[in-house]
PDB file of C-alpha atoms and ligand atoms in Angstrom:
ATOM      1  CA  UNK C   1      -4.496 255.729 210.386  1.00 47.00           C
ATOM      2  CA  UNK C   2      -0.807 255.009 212.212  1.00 56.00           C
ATOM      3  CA  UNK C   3       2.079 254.261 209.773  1.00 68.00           C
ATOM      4  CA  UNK C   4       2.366 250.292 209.171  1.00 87.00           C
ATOM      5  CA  UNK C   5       5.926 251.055 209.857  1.00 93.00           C
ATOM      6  CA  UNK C   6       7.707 251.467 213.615  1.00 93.00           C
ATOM      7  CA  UNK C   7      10.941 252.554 212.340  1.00 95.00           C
ATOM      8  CA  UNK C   8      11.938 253.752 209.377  1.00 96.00           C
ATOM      9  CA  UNK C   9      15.923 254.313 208.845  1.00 97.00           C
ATOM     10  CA  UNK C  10      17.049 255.982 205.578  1.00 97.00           C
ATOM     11  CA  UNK C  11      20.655 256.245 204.132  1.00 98.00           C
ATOM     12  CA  UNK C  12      22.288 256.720 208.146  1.00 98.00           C
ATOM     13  CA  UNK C  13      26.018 257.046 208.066  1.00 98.00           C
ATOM     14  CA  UNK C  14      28.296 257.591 210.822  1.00 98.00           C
ATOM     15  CA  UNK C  15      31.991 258.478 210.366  1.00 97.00           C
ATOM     16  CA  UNK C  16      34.323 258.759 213.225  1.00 95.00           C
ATOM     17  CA  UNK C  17      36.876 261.047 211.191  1.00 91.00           C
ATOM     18  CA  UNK C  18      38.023 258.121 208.322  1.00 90.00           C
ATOM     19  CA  UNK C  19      36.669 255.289 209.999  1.00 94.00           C
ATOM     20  CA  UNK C  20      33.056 254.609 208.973  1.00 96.00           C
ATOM     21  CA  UNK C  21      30.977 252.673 211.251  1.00 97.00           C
ATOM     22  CA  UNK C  22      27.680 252.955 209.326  1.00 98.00           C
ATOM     23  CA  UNK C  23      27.730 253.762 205.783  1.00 97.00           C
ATOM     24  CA  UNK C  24      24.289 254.187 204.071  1.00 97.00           C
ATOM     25  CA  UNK C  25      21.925 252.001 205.561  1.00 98.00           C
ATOM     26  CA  UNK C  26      18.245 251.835 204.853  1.00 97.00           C
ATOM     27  CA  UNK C  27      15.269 249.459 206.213  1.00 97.00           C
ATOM     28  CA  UNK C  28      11.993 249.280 207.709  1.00 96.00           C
ATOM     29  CA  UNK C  29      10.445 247.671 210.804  1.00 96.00           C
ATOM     30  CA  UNK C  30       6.610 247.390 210.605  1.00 95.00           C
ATOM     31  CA  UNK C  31       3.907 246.776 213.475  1.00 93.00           C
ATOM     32  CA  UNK C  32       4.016 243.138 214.665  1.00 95.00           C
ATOM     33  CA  UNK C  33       7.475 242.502 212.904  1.00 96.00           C
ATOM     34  CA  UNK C  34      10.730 240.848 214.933  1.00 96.00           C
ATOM     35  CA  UNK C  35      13.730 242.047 212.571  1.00 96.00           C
ATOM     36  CA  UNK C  36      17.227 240.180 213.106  1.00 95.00           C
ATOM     37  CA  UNK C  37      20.291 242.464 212.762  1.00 94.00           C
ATOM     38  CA  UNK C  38      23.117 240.305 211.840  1.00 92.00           C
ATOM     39  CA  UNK C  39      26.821 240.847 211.400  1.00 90.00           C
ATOM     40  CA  UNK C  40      30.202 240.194 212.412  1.00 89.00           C
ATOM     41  CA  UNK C  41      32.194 241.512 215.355  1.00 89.00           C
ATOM     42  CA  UNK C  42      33.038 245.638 214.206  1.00 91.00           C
ATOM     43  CA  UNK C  43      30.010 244.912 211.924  1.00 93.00           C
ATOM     44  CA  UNK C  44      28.363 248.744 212.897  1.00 94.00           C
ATOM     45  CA  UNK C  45      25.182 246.854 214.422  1.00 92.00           C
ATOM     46  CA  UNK C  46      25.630 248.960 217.819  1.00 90.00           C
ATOM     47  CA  UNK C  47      26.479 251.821 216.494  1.00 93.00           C
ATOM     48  CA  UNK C  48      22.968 251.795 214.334  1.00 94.00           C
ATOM     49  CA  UNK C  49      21.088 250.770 217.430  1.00 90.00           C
ATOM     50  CA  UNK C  50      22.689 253.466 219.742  1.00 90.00           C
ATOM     51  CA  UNK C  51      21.411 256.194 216.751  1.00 93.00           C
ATOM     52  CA  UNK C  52      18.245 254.810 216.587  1.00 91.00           C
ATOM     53  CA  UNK C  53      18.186 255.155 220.454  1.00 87.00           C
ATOM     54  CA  UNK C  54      18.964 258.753 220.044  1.00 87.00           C
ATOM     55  CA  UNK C  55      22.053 258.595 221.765  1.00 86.00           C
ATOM     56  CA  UNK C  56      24.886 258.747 219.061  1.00 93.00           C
ATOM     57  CA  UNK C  57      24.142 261.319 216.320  1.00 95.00           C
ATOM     58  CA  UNK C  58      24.060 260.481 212.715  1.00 96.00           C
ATOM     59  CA  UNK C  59      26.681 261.675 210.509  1.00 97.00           C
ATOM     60  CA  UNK C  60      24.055 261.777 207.545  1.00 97.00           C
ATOM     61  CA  UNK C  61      20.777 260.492 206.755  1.00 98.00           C
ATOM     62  CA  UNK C  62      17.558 260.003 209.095  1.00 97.00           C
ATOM     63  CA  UNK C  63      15.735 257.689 211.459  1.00 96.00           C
ATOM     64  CA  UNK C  64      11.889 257.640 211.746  1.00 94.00           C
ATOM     65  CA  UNK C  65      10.113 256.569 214.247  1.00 92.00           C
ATOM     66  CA  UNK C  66       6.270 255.958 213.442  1.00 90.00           C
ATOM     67  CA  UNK C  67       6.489 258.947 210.891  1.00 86.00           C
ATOM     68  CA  UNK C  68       8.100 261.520 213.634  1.00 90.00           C
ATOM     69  CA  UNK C  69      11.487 262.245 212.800  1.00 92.00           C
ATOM     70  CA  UNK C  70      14.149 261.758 215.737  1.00 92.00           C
ATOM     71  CA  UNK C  71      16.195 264.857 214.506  1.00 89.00           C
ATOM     72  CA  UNK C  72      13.783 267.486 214.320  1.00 89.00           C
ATOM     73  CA  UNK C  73      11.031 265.957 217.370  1.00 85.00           C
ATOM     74  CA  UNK C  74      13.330 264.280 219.738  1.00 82.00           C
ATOM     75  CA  UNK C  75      11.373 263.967 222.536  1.00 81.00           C
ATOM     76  CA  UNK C  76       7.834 263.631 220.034  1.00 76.00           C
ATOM     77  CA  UNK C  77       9.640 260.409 218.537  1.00 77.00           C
ATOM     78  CA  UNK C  78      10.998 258.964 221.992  1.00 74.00           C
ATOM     79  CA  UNK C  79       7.643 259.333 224.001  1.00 66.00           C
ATOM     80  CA  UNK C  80       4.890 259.259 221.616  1.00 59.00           C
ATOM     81  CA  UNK C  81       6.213 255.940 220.312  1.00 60.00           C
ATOM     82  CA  UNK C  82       7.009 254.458 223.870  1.00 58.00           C
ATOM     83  CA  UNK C  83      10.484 253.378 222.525  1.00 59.00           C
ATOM     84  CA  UNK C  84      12.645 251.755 224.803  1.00 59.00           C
ATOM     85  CA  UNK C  85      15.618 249.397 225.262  1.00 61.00           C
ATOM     86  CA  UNK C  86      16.298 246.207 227.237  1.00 60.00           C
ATOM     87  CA  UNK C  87      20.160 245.903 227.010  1.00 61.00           C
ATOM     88  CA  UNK C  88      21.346 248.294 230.042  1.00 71.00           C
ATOM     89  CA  UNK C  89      21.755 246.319 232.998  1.00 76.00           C
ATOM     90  CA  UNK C  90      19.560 247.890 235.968  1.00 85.00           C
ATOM     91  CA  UNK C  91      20.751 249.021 239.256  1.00 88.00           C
ATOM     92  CA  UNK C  92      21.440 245.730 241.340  1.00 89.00           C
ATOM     93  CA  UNK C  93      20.905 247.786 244.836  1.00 93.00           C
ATOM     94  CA  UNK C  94      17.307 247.998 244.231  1.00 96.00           C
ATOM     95  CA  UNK C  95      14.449 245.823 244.438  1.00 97.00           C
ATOM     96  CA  UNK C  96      12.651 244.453 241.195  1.00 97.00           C
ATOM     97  CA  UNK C  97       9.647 246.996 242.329  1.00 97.00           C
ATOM     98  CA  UNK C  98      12.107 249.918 242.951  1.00 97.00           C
ATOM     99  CA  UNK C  99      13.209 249.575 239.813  1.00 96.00           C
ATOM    100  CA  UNK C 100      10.548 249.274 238.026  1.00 96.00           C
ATOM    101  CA  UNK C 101       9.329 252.554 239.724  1.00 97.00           C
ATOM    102  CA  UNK C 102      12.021 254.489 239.423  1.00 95.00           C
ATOM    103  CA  UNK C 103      11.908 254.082 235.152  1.00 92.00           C
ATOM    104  CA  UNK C 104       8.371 254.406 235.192  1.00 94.00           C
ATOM    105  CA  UNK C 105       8.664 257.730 237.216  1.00 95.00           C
ATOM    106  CA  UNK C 106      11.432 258.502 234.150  1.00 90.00           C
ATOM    107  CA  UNK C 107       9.160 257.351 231.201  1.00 88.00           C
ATOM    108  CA  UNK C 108       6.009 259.121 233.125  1.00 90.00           C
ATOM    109  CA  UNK C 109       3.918 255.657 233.558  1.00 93.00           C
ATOM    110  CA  UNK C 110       0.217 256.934 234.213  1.00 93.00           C
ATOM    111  CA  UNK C 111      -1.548 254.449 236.526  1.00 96.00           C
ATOM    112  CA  UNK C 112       2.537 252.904 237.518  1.00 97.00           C
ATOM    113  CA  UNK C 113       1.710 250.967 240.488  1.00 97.00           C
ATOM    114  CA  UNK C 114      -1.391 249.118 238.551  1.00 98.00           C
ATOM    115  CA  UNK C 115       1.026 248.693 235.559  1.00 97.00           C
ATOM    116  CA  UNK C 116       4.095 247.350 237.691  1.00 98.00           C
ATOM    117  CA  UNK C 117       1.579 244.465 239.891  1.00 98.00           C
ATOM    118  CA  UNK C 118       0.587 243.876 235.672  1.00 97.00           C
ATOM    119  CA  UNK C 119       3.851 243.594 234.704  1.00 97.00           C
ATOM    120  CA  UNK C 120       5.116 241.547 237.648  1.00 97.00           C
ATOM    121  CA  UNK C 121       2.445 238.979 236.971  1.00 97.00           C
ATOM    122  CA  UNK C 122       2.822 238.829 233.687  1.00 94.00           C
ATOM    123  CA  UNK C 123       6.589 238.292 233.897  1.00 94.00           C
ATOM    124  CA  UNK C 124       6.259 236.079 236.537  1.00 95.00           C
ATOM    125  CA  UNK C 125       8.258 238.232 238.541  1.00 97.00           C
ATOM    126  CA  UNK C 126       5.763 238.627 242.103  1.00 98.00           C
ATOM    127  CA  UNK C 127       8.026 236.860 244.485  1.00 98.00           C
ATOM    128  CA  UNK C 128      10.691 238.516 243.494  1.00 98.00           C
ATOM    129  CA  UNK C 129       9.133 241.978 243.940  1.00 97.00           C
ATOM    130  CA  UNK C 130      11.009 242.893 246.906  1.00 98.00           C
ATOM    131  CA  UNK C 131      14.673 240.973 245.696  1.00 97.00           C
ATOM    132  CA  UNK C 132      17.252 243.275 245.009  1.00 97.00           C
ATOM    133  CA  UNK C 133      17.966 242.839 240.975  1.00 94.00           C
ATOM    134  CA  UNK C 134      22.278 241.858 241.914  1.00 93.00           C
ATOM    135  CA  UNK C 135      20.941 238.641 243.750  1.00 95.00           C
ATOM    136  CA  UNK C 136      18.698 237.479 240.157  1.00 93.00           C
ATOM    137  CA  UNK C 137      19.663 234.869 238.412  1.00 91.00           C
ATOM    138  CA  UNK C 138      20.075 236.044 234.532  1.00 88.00           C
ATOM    139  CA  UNK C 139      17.212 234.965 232.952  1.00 89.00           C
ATOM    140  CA  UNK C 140      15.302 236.438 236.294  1.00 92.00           C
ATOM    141  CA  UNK C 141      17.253 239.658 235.343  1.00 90.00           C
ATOM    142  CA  UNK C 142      16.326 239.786 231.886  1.00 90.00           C
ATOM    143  CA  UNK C 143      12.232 239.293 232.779  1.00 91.00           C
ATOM    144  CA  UNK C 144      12.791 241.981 234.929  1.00 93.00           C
ATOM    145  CA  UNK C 145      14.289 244.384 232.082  1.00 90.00           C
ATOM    146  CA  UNK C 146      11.952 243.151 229.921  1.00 91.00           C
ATOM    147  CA  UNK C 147       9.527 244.246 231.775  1.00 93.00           C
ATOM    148  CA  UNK C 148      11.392 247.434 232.571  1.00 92.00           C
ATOM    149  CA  UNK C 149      10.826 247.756 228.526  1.00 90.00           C
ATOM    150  CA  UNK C 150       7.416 247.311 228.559  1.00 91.00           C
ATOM    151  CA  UNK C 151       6.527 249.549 231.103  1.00 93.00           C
ATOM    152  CA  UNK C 152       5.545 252.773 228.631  1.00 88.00           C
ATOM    153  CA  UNK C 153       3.870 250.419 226.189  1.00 90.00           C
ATOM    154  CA  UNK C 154       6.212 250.598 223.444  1.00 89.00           C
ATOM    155  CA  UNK C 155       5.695 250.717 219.909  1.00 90.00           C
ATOM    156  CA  UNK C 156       9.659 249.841 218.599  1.00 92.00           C
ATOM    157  CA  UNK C 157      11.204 247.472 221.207  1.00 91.00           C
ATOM    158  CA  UNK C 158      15.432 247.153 220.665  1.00 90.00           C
ATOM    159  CA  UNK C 159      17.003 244.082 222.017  1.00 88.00           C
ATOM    160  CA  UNK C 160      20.723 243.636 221.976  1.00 83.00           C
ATOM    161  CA  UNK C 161      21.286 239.847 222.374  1.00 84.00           C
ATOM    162  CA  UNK C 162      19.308 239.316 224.683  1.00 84.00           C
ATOM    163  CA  UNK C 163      20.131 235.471 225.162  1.00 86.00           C
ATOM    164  CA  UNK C 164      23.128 235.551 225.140  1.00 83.00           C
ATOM    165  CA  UNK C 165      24.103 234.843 229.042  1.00 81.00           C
ATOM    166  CA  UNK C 166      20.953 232.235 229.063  1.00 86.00           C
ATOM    167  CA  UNK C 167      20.577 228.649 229.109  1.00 89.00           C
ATOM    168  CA  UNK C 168      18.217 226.956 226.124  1.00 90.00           C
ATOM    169  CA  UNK C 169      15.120 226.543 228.044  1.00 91.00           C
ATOM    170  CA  UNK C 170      15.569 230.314 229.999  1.00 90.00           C
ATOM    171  CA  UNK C 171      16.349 231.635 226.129  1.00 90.00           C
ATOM    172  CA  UNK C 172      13.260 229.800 224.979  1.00 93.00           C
ATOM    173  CA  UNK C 173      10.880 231.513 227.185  1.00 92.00           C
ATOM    174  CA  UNK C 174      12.372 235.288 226.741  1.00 90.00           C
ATOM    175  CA  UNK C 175      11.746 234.428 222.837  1.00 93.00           C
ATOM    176  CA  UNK C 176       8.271 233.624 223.318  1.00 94.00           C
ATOM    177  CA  UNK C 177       7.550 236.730 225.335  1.00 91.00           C
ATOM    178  CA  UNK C 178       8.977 238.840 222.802  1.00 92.00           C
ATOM    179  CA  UNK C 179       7.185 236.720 220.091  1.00 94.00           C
ATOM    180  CA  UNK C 180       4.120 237.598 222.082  1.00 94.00           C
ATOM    181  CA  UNK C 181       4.807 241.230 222.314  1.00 93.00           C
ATOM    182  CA  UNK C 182       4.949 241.077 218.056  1.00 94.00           C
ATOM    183  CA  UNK C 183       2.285 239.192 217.668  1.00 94.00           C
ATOM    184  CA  UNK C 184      -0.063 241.472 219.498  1.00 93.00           C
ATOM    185  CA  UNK C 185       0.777 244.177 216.476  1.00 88.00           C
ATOM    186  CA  UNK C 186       0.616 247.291 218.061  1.00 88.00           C
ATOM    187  CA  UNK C 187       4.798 247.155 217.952  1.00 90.00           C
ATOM    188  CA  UNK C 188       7.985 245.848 216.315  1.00 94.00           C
ATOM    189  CA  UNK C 189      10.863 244.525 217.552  1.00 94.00           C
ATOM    190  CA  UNK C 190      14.803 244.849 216.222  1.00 94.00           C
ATOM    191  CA  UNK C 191      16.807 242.192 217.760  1.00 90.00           C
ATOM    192  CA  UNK C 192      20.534 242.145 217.385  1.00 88.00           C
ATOM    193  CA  UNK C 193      22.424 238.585 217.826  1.00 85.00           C
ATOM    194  CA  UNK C 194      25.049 236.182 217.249  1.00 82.00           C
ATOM    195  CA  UNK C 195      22.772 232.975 217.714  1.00 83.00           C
ATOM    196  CA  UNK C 196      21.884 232.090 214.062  1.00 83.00           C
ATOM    197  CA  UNK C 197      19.210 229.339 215.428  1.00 85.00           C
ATOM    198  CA  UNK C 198      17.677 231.738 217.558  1.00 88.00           C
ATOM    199  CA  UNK C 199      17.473 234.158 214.423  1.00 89.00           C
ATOM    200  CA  UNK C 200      15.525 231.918 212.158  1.00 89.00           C
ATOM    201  CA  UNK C 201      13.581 231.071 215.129  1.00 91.00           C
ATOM    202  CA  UNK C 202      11.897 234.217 215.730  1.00 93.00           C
ATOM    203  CA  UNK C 203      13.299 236.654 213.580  1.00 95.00           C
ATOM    204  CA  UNK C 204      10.544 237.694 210.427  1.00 95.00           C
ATOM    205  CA  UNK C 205      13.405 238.850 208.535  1.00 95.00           C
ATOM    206  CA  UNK C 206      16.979 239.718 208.872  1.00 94.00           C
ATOM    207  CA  UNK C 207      19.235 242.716 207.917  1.00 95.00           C
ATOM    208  CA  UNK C 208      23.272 240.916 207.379  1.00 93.00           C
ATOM    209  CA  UNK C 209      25.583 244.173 208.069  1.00 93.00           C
ATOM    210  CA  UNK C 210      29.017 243.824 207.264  1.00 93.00           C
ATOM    211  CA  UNK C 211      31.731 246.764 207.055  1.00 94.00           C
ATOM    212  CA  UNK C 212      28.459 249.134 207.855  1.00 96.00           C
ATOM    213  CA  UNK C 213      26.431 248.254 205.475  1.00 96.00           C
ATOM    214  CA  UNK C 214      23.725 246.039 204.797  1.00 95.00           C
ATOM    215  CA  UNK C 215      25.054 243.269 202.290  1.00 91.00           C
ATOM    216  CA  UNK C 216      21.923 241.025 202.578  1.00 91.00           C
ATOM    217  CA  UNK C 217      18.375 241.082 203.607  1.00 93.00           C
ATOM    218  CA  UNK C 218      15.640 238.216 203.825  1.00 91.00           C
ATOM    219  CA  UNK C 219      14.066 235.862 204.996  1.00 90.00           C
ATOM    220  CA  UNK C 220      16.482 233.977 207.648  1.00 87.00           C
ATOM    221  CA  UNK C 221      15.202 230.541 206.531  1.00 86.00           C
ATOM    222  CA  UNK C 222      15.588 231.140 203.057  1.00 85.00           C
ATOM    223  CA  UNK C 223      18.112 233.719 202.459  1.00 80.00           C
ATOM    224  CA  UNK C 224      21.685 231.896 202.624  1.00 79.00           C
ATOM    225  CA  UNK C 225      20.259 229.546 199.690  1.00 80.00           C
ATOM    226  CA  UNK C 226      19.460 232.282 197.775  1.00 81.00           C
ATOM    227  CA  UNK C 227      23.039 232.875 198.085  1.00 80.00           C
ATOM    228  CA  UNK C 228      23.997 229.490 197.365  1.00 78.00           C
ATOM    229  CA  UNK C 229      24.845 228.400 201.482  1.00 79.00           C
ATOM    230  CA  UNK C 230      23.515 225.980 203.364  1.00 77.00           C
ATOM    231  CA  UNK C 231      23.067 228.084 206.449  1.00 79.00           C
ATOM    232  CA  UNK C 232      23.036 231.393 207.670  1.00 79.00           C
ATOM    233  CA  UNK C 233      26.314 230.615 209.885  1.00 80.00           C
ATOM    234  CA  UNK C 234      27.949 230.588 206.320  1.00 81.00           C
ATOM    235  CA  UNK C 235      27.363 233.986 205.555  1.00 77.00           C
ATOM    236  CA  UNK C 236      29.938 235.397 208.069  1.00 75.00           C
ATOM    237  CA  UNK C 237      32.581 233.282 206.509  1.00 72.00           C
TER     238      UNK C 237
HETATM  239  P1  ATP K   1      29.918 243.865 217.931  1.00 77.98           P
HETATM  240  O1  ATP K   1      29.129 242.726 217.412  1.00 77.98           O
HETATM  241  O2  ATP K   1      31.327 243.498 218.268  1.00 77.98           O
HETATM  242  O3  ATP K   1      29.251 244.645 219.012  1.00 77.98           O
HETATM  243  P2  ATP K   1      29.128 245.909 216.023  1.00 77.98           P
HETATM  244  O4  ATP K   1      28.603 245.354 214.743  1.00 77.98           O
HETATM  245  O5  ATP K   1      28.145 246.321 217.033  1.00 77.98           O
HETATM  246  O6  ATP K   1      30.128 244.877 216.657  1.00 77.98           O
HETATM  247  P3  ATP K   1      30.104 248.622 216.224  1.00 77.98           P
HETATM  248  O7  ATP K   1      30.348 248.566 217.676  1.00 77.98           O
HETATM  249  O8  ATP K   1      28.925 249.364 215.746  1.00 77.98           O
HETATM  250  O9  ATP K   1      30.081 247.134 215.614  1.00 77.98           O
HETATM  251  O10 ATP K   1      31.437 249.219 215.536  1.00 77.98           O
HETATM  252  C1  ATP K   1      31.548 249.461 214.127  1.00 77.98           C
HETATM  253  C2  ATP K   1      32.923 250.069 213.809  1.00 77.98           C
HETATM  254  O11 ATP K   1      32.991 251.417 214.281  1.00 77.98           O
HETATM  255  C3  ATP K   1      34.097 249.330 214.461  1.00 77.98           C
HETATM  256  O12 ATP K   1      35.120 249.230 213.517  1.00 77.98           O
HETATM  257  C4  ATP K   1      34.473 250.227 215.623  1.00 77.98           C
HETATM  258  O13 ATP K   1      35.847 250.124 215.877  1.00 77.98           O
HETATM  259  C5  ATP K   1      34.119 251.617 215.114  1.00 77.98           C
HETATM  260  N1  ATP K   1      33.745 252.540 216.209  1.00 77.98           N
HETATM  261  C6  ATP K   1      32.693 252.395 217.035  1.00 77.98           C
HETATM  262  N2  ATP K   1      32.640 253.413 217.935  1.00 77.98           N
HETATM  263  C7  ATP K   1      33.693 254.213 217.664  1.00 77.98           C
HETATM  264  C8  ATP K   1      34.210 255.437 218.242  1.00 77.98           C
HETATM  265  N3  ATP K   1      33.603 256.045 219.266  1.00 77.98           N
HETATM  266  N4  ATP K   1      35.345 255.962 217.696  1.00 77.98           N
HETATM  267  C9  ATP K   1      35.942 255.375 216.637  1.00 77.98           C
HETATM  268  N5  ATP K   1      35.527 254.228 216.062  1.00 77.98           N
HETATM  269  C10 ATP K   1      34.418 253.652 216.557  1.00 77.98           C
END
């Protein structure tokens, strides 16, 4: 039976010479599971998330994704687990469709044109099928790389702050489809942000990094009174 588990991320350090960005850290994401990284600024949260992605290389210590390890089966753990990312802003010369084509072609999509009408109806996204991505508005730009993400059905979805550039009600919606996404269980989700209401909105649990490690982990509604603060916002201080 498949692993419980989406990622699994075991004592990963990363040293640039004496400056450590990431210095031991360990957790899990499991199937159906939205996992808040949290931190401040210098933190080491991108710096995990680019190793996970497989493009930084650890210093020590190994990343797992659904059991297949990322340093001995690269390409096993990148396409068997339909990993993907939603934080690169796409080409704004081509059209929603081209786009979408052009990463499916990449990610080797069986069935593409079926899955991009899918996806295009399911982000609401059909009359914009032919608008060149520049022109979108932001939260029409990140449907469209959300859907970009979901175009290899993955299995470990990584969202850097996704939000952040969007109004309440546009931020709202993207957190539902993502909540949607977990709650179908086939994948997890890590979400990096800054937006503590957002966190204990949608995220399961949360990872707190600080000088790169992880000094807390929890639930985001109860952890900063297990700590003896009213709010999660009072952990950074
Ligand atoms: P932010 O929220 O600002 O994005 P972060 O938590 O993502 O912060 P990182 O970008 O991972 O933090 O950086 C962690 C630390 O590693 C910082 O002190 C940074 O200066 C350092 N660092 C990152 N990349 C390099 C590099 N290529 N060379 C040297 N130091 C680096």
């Amino acid at each position: 039976p498949p692993t419980s588990k989406v990622l699994s991320v075991s004592s990963l350090r990363k040293a640039y010479g004496g400056t450590v960005a990431v210095d031991g850290v360990s957790f899990d994401v499991g199937r159906g599971e939205i996992v808040g990284l949290l931190g401040p600024n210098g933190a080491g949260k991108t710096t995990t998330i680019n190793m996970v992605l497989g493009v930084l290389e650890p210093t020590s210590g190994s990343i797992h994704i659904e059991d297949v390890d990322l340093a001995r089966q690269r390409s096993a753990a990148l396409e068997r687990t339909n990993f993907a990312a939603v934080y690169s802003p796409l080409p704004g010369n081509l059209t929603v469709a081209q786009n979408l084509r052009v990463f499916g072609l990449i990610y080797g999509v069986k069935s593409l044109s079926a899955r991009i009408a899918e996806l295009l109806e399911e982000f609401d996204l059909v009359r914009f099928r032919d608008t060149r991505c520049g022109v979108l508005s932001s939260g029409e730009q990140t449907r469209v790389a959300l859907a970009k993400a979901m175009l290899n059905r993955p299995h470990l979805l990584l969202l850097d702050e996704p939000t952040a550039s969007l109004d309440p009600a546009t931020a709202r919606d993207i957190r539902e489809r993502i909540r949607d996404f977990a709650s179908r269980g086939t994948g997890g989700v890590l979400w990096t942000s800054h937006n503590m209401y957002e966190v204990e909105d949608v995220c399961h649990r949360v990872l707190f990094m600080s000088h790169g490690k992880v000094l807390l982990e929890g639930d985001p509604r109860t952890l900063p009174g297990e700590h003896g603060k009213a709010s999660l916002e009072e952990l950074f201080i």
